[in-house]
Tab-separated table of C-alpha atoms and ligand atoms in Angstrom:
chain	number	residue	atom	x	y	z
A	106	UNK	CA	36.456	-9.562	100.911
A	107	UNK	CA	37.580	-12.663	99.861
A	108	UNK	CA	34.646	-13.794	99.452
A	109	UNK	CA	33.847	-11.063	96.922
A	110	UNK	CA	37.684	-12.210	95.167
A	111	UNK	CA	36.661	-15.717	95.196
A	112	UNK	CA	33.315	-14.651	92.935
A	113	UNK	CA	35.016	-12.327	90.727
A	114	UNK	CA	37.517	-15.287	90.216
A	115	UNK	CA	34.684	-17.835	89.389
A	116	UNK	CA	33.173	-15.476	87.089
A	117	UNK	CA	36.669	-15.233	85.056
A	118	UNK	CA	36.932	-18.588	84.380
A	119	UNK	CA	33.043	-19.017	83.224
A	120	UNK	CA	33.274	-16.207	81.032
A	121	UNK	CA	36.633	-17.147	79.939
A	122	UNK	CA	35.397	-20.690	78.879
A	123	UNK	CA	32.137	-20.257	77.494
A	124	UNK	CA	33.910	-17.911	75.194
A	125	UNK	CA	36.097	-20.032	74.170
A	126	UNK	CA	33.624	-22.734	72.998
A	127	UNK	CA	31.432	-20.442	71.462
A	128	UNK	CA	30.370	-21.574	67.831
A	129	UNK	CA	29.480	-18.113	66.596
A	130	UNK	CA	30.264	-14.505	66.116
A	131	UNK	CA	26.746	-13.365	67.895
A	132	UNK	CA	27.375	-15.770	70.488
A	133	UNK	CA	30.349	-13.430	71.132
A	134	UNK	CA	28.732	-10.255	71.224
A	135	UNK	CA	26.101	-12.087	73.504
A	136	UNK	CA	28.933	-12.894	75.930
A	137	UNK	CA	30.087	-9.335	75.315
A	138	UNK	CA	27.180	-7.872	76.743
A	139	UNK	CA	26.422	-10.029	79.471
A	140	UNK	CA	30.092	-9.673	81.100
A	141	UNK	CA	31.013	-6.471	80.246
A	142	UNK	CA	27.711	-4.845	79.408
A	143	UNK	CA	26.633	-1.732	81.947
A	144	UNK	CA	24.237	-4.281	83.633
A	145	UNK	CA	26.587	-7.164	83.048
A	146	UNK	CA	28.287	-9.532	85.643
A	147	UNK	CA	31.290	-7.288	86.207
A	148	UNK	CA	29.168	-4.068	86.576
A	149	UNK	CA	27.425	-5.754	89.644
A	150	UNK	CA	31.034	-6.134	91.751
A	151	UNK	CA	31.782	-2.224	90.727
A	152	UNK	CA	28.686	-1.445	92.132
A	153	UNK	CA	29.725	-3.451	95.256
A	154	UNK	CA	33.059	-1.771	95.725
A	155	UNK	CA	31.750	1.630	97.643
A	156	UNK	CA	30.320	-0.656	100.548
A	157	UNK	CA	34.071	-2.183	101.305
A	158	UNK	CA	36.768	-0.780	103.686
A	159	UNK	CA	38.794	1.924	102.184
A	160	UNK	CA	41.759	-0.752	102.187
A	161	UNK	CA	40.084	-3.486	100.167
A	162	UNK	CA	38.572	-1.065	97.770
A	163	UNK	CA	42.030	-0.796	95.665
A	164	UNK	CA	42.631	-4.594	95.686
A	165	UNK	CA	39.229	-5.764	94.433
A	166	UNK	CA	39.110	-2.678	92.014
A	167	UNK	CA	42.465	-4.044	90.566
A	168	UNK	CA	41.064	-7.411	90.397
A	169	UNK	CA	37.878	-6.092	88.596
A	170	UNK	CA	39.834	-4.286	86.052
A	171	UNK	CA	42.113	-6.946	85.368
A	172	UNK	CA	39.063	-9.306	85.085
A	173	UNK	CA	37.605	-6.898	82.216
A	174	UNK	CA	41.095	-6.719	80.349
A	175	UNK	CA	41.571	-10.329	80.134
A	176	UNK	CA	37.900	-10.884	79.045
A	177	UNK	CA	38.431	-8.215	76.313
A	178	UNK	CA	41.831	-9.781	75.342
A	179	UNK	CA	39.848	-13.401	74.986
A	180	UNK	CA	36.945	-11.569	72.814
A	181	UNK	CA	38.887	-10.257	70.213
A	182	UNK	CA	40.951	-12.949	70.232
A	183	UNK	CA	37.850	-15.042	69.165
A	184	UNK	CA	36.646	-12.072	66.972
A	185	UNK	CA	39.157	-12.420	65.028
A	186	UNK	CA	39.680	-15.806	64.291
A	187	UNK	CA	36.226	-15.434	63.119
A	188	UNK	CA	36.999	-12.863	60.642
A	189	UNK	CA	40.355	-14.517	59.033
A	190	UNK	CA	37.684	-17.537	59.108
A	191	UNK	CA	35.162	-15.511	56.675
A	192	UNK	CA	38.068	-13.815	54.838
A	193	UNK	CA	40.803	-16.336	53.746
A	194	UNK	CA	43.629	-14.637	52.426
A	195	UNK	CA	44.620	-16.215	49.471
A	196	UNK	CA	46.904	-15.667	46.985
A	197	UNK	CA	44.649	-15.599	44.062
A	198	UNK	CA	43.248	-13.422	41.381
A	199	UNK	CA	39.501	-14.168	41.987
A	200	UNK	CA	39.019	-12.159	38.456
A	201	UNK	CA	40.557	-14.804	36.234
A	202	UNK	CA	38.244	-17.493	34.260
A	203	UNK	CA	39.006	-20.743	35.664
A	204	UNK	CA	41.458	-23.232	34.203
A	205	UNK	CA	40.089	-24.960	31.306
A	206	UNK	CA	36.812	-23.247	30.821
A	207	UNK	CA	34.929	-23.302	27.497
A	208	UNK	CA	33.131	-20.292	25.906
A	209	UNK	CA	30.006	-20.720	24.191
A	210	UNK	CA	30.606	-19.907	20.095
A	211	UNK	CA	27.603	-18.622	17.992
A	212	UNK	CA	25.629	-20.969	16.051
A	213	UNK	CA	26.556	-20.741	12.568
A	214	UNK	CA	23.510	-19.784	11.037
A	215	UNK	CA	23.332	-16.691	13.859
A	216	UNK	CA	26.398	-15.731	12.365
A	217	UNK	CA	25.615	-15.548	8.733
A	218	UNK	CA	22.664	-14.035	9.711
A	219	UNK	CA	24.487	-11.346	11.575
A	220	UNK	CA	26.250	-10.939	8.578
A	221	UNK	CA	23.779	-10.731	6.055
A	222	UNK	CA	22.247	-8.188	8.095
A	223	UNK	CA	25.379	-5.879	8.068
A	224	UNK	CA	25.881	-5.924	4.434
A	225	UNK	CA	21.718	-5.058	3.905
A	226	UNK	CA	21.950	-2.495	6.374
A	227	UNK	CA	24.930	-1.012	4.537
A	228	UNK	CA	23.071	-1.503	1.079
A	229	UNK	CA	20.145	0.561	2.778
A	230	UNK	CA	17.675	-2.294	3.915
A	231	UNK	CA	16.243	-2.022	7.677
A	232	UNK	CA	15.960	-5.361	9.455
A	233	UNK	CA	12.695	-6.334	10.507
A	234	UNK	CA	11.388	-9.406	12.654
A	235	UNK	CA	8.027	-11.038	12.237
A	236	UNK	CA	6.154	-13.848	13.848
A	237	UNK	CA	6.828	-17.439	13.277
A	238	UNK	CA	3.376	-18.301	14.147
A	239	UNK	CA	1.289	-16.842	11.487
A	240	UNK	CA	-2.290	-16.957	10.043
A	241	UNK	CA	-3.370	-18.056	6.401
A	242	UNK	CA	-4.121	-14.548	5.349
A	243	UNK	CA	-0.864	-12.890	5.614
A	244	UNK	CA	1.058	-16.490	5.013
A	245	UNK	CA	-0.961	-17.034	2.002
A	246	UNK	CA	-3.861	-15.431	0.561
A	247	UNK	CA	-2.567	-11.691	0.840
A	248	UNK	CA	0.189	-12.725	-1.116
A	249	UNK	CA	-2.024	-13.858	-3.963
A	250	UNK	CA	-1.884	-17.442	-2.781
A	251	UNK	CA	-5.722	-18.146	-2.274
A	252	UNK	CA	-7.605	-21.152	-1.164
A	253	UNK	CA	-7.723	-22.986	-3.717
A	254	UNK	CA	-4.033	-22.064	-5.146
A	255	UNK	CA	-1.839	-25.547	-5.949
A	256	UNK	CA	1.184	-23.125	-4.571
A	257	UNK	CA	-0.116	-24.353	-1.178
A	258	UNK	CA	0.397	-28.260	-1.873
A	259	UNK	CA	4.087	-27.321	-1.693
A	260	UNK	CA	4.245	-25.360	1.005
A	261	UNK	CA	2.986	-27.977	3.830
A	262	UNK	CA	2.917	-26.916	6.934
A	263	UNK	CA	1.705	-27.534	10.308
A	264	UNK	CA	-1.278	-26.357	11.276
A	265	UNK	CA	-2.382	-25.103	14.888
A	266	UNK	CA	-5.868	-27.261	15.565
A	267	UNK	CA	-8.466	-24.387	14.033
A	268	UNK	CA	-11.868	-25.188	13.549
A	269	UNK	CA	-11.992	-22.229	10.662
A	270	UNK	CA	-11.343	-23.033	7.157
A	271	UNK	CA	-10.705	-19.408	6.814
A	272	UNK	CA	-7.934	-16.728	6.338
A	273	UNK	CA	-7.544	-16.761	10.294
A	274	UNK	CA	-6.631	-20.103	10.598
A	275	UNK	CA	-3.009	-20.121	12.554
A	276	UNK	CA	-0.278	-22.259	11.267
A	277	UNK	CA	3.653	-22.049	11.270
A	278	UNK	CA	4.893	-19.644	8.451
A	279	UNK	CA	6.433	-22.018	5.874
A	280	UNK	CA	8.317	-18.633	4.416
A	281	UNK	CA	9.509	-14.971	5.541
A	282	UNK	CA	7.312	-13.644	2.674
A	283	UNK	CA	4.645	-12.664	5.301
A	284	UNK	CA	7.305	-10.062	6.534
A	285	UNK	CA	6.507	-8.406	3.170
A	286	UNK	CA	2.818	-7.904	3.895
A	287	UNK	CA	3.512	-7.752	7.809
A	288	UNK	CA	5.865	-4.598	6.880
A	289	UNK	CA	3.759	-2.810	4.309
A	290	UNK	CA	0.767	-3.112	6.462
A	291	UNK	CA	2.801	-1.514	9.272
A	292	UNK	CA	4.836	0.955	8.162
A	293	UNK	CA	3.628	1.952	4.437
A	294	UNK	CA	5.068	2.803	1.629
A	295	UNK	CA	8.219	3.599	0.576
A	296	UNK	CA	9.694	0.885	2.247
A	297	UNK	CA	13.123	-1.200	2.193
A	298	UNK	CA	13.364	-4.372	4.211
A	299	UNK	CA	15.039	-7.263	4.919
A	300	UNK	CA	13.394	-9.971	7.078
A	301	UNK	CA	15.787	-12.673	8.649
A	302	UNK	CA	14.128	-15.427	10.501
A	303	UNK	CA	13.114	-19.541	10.481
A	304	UNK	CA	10.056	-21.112	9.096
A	305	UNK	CA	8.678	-24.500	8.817
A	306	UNK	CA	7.478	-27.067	6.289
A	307	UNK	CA	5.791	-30.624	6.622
A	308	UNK	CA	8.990	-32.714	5.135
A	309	UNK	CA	10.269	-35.968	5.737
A	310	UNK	CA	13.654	-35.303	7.143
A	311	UNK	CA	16.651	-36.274	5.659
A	312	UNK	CA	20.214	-34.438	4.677
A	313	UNK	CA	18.357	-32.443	2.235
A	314	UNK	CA	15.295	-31.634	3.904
A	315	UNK	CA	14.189	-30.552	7.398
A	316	UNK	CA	10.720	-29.140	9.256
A	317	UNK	CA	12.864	-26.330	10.487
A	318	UNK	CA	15.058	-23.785	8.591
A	319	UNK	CA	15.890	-20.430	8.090
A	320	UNK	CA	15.430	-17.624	5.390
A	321	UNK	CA	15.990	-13.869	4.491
A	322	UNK	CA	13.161	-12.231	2.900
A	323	UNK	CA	13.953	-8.420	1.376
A	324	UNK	CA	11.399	-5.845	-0.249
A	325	UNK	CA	11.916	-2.841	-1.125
A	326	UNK	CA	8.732	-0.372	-2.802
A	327	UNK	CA	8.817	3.060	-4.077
A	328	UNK	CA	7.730	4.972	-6.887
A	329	UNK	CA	9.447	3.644	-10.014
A	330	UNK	CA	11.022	0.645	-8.950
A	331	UNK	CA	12.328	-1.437	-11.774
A	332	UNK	CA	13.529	-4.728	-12.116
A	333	UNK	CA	17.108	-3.154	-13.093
A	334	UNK	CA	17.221	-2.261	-9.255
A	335	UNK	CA	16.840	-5.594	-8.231
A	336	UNK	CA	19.492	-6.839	-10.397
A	337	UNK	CA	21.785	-4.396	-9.405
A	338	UNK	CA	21.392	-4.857	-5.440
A	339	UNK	CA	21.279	-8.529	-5.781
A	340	UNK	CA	24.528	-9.106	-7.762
A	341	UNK	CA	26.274	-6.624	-5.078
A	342	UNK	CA	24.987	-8.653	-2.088
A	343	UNK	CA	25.439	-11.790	-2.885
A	344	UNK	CA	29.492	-10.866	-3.986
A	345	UNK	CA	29.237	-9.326	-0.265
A	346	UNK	CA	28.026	-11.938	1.255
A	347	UNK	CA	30.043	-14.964	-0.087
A	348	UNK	CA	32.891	-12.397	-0.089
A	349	UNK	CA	33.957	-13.436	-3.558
A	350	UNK	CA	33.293	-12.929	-7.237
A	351	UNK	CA	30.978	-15.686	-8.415
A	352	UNK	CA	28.854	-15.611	-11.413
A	353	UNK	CA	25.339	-15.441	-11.305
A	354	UNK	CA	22.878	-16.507	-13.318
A	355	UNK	CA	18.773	-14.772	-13.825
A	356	UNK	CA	16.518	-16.734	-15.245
A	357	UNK	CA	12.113	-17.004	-15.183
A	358	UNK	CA	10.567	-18.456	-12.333
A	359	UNK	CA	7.152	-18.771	-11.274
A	360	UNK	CA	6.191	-17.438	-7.652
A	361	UNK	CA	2.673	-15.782	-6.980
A	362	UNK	CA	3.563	-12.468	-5.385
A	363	UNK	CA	5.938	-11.716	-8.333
A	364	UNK	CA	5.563	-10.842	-11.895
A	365	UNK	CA	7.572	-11.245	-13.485
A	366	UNK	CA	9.261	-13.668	-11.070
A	367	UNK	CA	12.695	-14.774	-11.428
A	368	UNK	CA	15.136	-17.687	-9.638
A	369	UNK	CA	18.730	-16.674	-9.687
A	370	UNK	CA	21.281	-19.714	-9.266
A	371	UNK	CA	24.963	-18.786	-8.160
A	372	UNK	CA	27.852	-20.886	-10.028
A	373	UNK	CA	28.719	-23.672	-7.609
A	374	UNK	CA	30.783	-23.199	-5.021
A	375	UNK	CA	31.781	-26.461	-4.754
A	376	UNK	CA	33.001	-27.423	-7.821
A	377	UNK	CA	33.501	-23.718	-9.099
A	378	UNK	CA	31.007	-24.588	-12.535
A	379	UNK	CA	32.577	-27.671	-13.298
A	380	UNK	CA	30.053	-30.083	-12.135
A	381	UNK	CA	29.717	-32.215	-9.054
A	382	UNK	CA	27.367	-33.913	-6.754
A	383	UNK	CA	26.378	-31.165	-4.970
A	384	UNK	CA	25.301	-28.988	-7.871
A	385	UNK	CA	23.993	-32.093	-9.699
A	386	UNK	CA	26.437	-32.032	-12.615
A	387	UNK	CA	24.910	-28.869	-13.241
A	388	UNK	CA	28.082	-26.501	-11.965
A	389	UNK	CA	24.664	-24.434	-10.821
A	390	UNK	CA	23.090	-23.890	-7.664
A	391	UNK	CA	19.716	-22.696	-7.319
A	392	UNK	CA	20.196	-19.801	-4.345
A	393	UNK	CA	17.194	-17.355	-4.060
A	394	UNK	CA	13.950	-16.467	-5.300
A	395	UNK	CA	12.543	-13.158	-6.662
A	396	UNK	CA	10.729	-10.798	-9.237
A	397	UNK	CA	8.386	-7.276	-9.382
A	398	UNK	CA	5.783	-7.157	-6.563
A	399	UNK	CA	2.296	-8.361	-7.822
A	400	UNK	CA	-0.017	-5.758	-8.125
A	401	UNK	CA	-2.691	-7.982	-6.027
A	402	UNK	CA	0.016	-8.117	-3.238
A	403	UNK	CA	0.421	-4.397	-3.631
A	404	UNK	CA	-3.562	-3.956	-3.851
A	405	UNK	CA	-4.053	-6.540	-0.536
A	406	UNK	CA	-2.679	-3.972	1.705
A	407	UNK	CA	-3.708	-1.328	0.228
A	408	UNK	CA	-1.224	0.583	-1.803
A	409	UNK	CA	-2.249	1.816	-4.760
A	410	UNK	CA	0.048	-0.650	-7.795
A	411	UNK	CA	-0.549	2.540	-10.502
A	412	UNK	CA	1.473	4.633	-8.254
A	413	UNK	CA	4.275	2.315	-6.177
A	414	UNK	CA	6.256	-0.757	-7.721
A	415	UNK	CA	8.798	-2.806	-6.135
A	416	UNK	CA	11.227	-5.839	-5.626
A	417	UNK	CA	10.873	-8.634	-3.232
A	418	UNK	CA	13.185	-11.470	-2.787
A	419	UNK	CA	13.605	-14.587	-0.870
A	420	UNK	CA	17.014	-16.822	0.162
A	421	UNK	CA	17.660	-19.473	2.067
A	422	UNK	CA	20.062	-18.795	4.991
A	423	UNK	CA	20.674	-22.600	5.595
A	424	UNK	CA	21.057	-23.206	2.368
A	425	UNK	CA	23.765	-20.330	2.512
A	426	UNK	CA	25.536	-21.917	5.051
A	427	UNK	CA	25.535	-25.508	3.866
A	428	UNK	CA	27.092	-23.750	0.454
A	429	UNK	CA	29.345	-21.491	2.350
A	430	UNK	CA	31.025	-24.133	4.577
A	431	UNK	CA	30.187	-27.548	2.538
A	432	UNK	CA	28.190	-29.123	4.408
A	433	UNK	CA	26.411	-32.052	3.653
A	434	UNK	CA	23.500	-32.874	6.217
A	435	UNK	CA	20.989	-30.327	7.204
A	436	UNK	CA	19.927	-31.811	10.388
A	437	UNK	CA	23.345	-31.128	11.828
A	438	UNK	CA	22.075	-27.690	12.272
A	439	UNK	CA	19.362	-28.476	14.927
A	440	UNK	CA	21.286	-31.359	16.115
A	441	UNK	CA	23.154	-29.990	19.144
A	442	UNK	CA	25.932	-31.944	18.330
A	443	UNK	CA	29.303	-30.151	19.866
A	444	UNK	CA	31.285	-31.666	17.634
A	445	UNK	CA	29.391	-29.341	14.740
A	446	UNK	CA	29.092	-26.410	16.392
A	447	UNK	CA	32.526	-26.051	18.220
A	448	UNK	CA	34.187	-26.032	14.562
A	449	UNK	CA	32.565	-22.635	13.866
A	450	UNK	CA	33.847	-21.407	17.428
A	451	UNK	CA	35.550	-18.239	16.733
B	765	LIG	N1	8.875	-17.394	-0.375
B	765	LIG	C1	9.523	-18.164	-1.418
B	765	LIG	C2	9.793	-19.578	-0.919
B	765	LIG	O1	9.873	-19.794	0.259
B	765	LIG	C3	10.842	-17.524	-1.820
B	765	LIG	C4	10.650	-16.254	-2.588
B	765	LIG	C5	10.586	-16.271	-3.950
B	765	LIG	C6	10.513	-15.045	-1.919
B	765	LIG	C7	10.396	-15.121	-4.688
B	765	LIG	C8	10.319	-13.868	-2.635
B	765	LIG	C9	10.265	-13.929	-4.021
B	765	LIG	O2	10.191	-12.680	-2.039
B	765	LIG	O3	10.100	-12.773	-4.706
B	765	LIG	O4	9.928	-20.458	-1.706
């Protein structure tokens, strides 16, 4: 028997310590098993106990069971000191933002875009988004631009390597006015839309000009449109969007896909008419383009110019903003620069 006390003593100890030292929780439950597991090391010495004298069976049975309590006491102790390990309690509010975090802001010309779009959608116009990379027929030609049209020399662009010389050729829209032919292709006639979005132009950047910039084209076609319309929506919108009552002024303009065509200039914001640097002395700023659809856009797509008339217009939306907030340098826009941008953080 004491031999049998001796072993279940030894065993103790070895489970007790390699417990203790054990690095991880399915270490534990690998200890577990093999000590107190039906098959384990404590099992065999139950087994043993029917082949000892009825007088030793009570003492090593007490021994056994005390041996199993105290390895179970040393599991969970470990067990659990794993699990406060995993779970810290803390007193914190895991929810909160951290200290001295920074939100992102919207880019200012997102925002007046945004905006513009609200006070279209309200005046009736759906909003409509178009590819920047384009091809010469819908950039160009179907908007009575042809080949051979000097309206091209001014409206540079960059152009994706094409061995074509044709209407196909690929290039980076230099205006939104695609959207127009785009639109009317897709969704016929009548038809009210405003098209937000950026183009490009081969300039030599500097704080007037850049290769990048944004624009808002609108068109709207039905059966008598007249140019009385366009007036009328124009003079509301622009109010809306400058949020303020500034005078406008129509006058003739030349622009392909319109006739008549028409450039309306806004009294300068900056100097409110006087004159000033900005609106070259001129207390005038030149802020969108427009007129009657041409009956060879109208034709180009298809719509019959006897029956359906309309207005088409074009703004710049960076040239909005730079009104809107004064600024002075275009590149700022596509410069990254924190120091911009965080002053239009809301
Ligand atoms: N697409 C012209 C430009 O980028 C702007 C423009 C003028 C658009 C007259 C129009 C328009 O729709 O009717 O210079």
């Amino acid at each position: 028997m004491d031999d049998i006390i001796k072993q279940i003593k030894e065993i103790k100890d070895k489970a007790i310590e390699e417990i203790r030292k054990t690095a991880n929780l399915d270490n534990i439950f690998m200890l577990e098993k093999k000590y107190l597991g039906r098959k384990g090391e404590i099992a065999k010495f139950s087994k043993m106990l029917k082949d000892l004298a009825q007088d030793q069976k009570p003492v090593v049975g007490k021994l056994i069971n005390e041996t199993k309590e105290a390895i179970v006491e040393i599991i969970n102790e470990v067990k659990q000191a794993f699990d406060s390990a995993s779970t810290p309690k803390l007193d914190l509010d895991l929810t909160l933002p951290s200290a001295g975090q920074e939100f992102a802001g919207v880019h200012p010309i997102t925002y007046l875009k945004w905006k513009v779009e609200d006070i279209f959608a309200k005046l009736g116009f759906t909003v409509v988004d178009g590819w920047e990379v384009e091809d010469d027929w819908h950039n160009f030609t179907a908007l009575n631009i042809p080949q051979w049209h000097p309206a091209r020399d001014i409206q540079d662009t960059f152009y994706i390597k094409h061995k074509r010389d044709d209407d196909k050729k690929t290039l980076l829209r230099t205006h939104t006015s695609p959207l127009q032919i785009r639109s009317m292709l897709k969704k016929g006639v009548p038809l009210r839309i405003i098209a937000p979005g950026r183009v490009y132009r081969n300039e030599a950047t500097d704080a007037r000009h850049e290769t990048t910039f944004w624009q808002v084209e609108g068109l709207y076609v039905d059966k008598g449109v007249s140019i009385d319309n366009l007036i009328a929506v124009l003079n509301k919108a622009i109010k809306m969007v400058l949020g303020k009552d500034v005078k406008i002024r129509w006058r003739p303009g030349y622009f392909p896909f319109v006739e008549p065509g028409v450039e309306i200039d806004i009294e300068c914001l900056l100097c409110s008419g006087k004159g000033c640097g900005v609106c070259k002395d001129t207390g005038w700023l030149e802020f969108s383009g427009a007129g009657m659809v041409h009956p060879n856009v109208l034709k180009a797509v298809d719509i019959d110019p006897d029956i359906w008339s309309g207005y088409a217009f074009g703004f710049g939306l960076t040239r909005l903003a730079m009104l809107k907030w004064g600024i002075d340098d275009v590149r700022l826009f596509l410069s990254g620069d924190l120091r911009f941008l965080k002053q239009f953080k809301k």
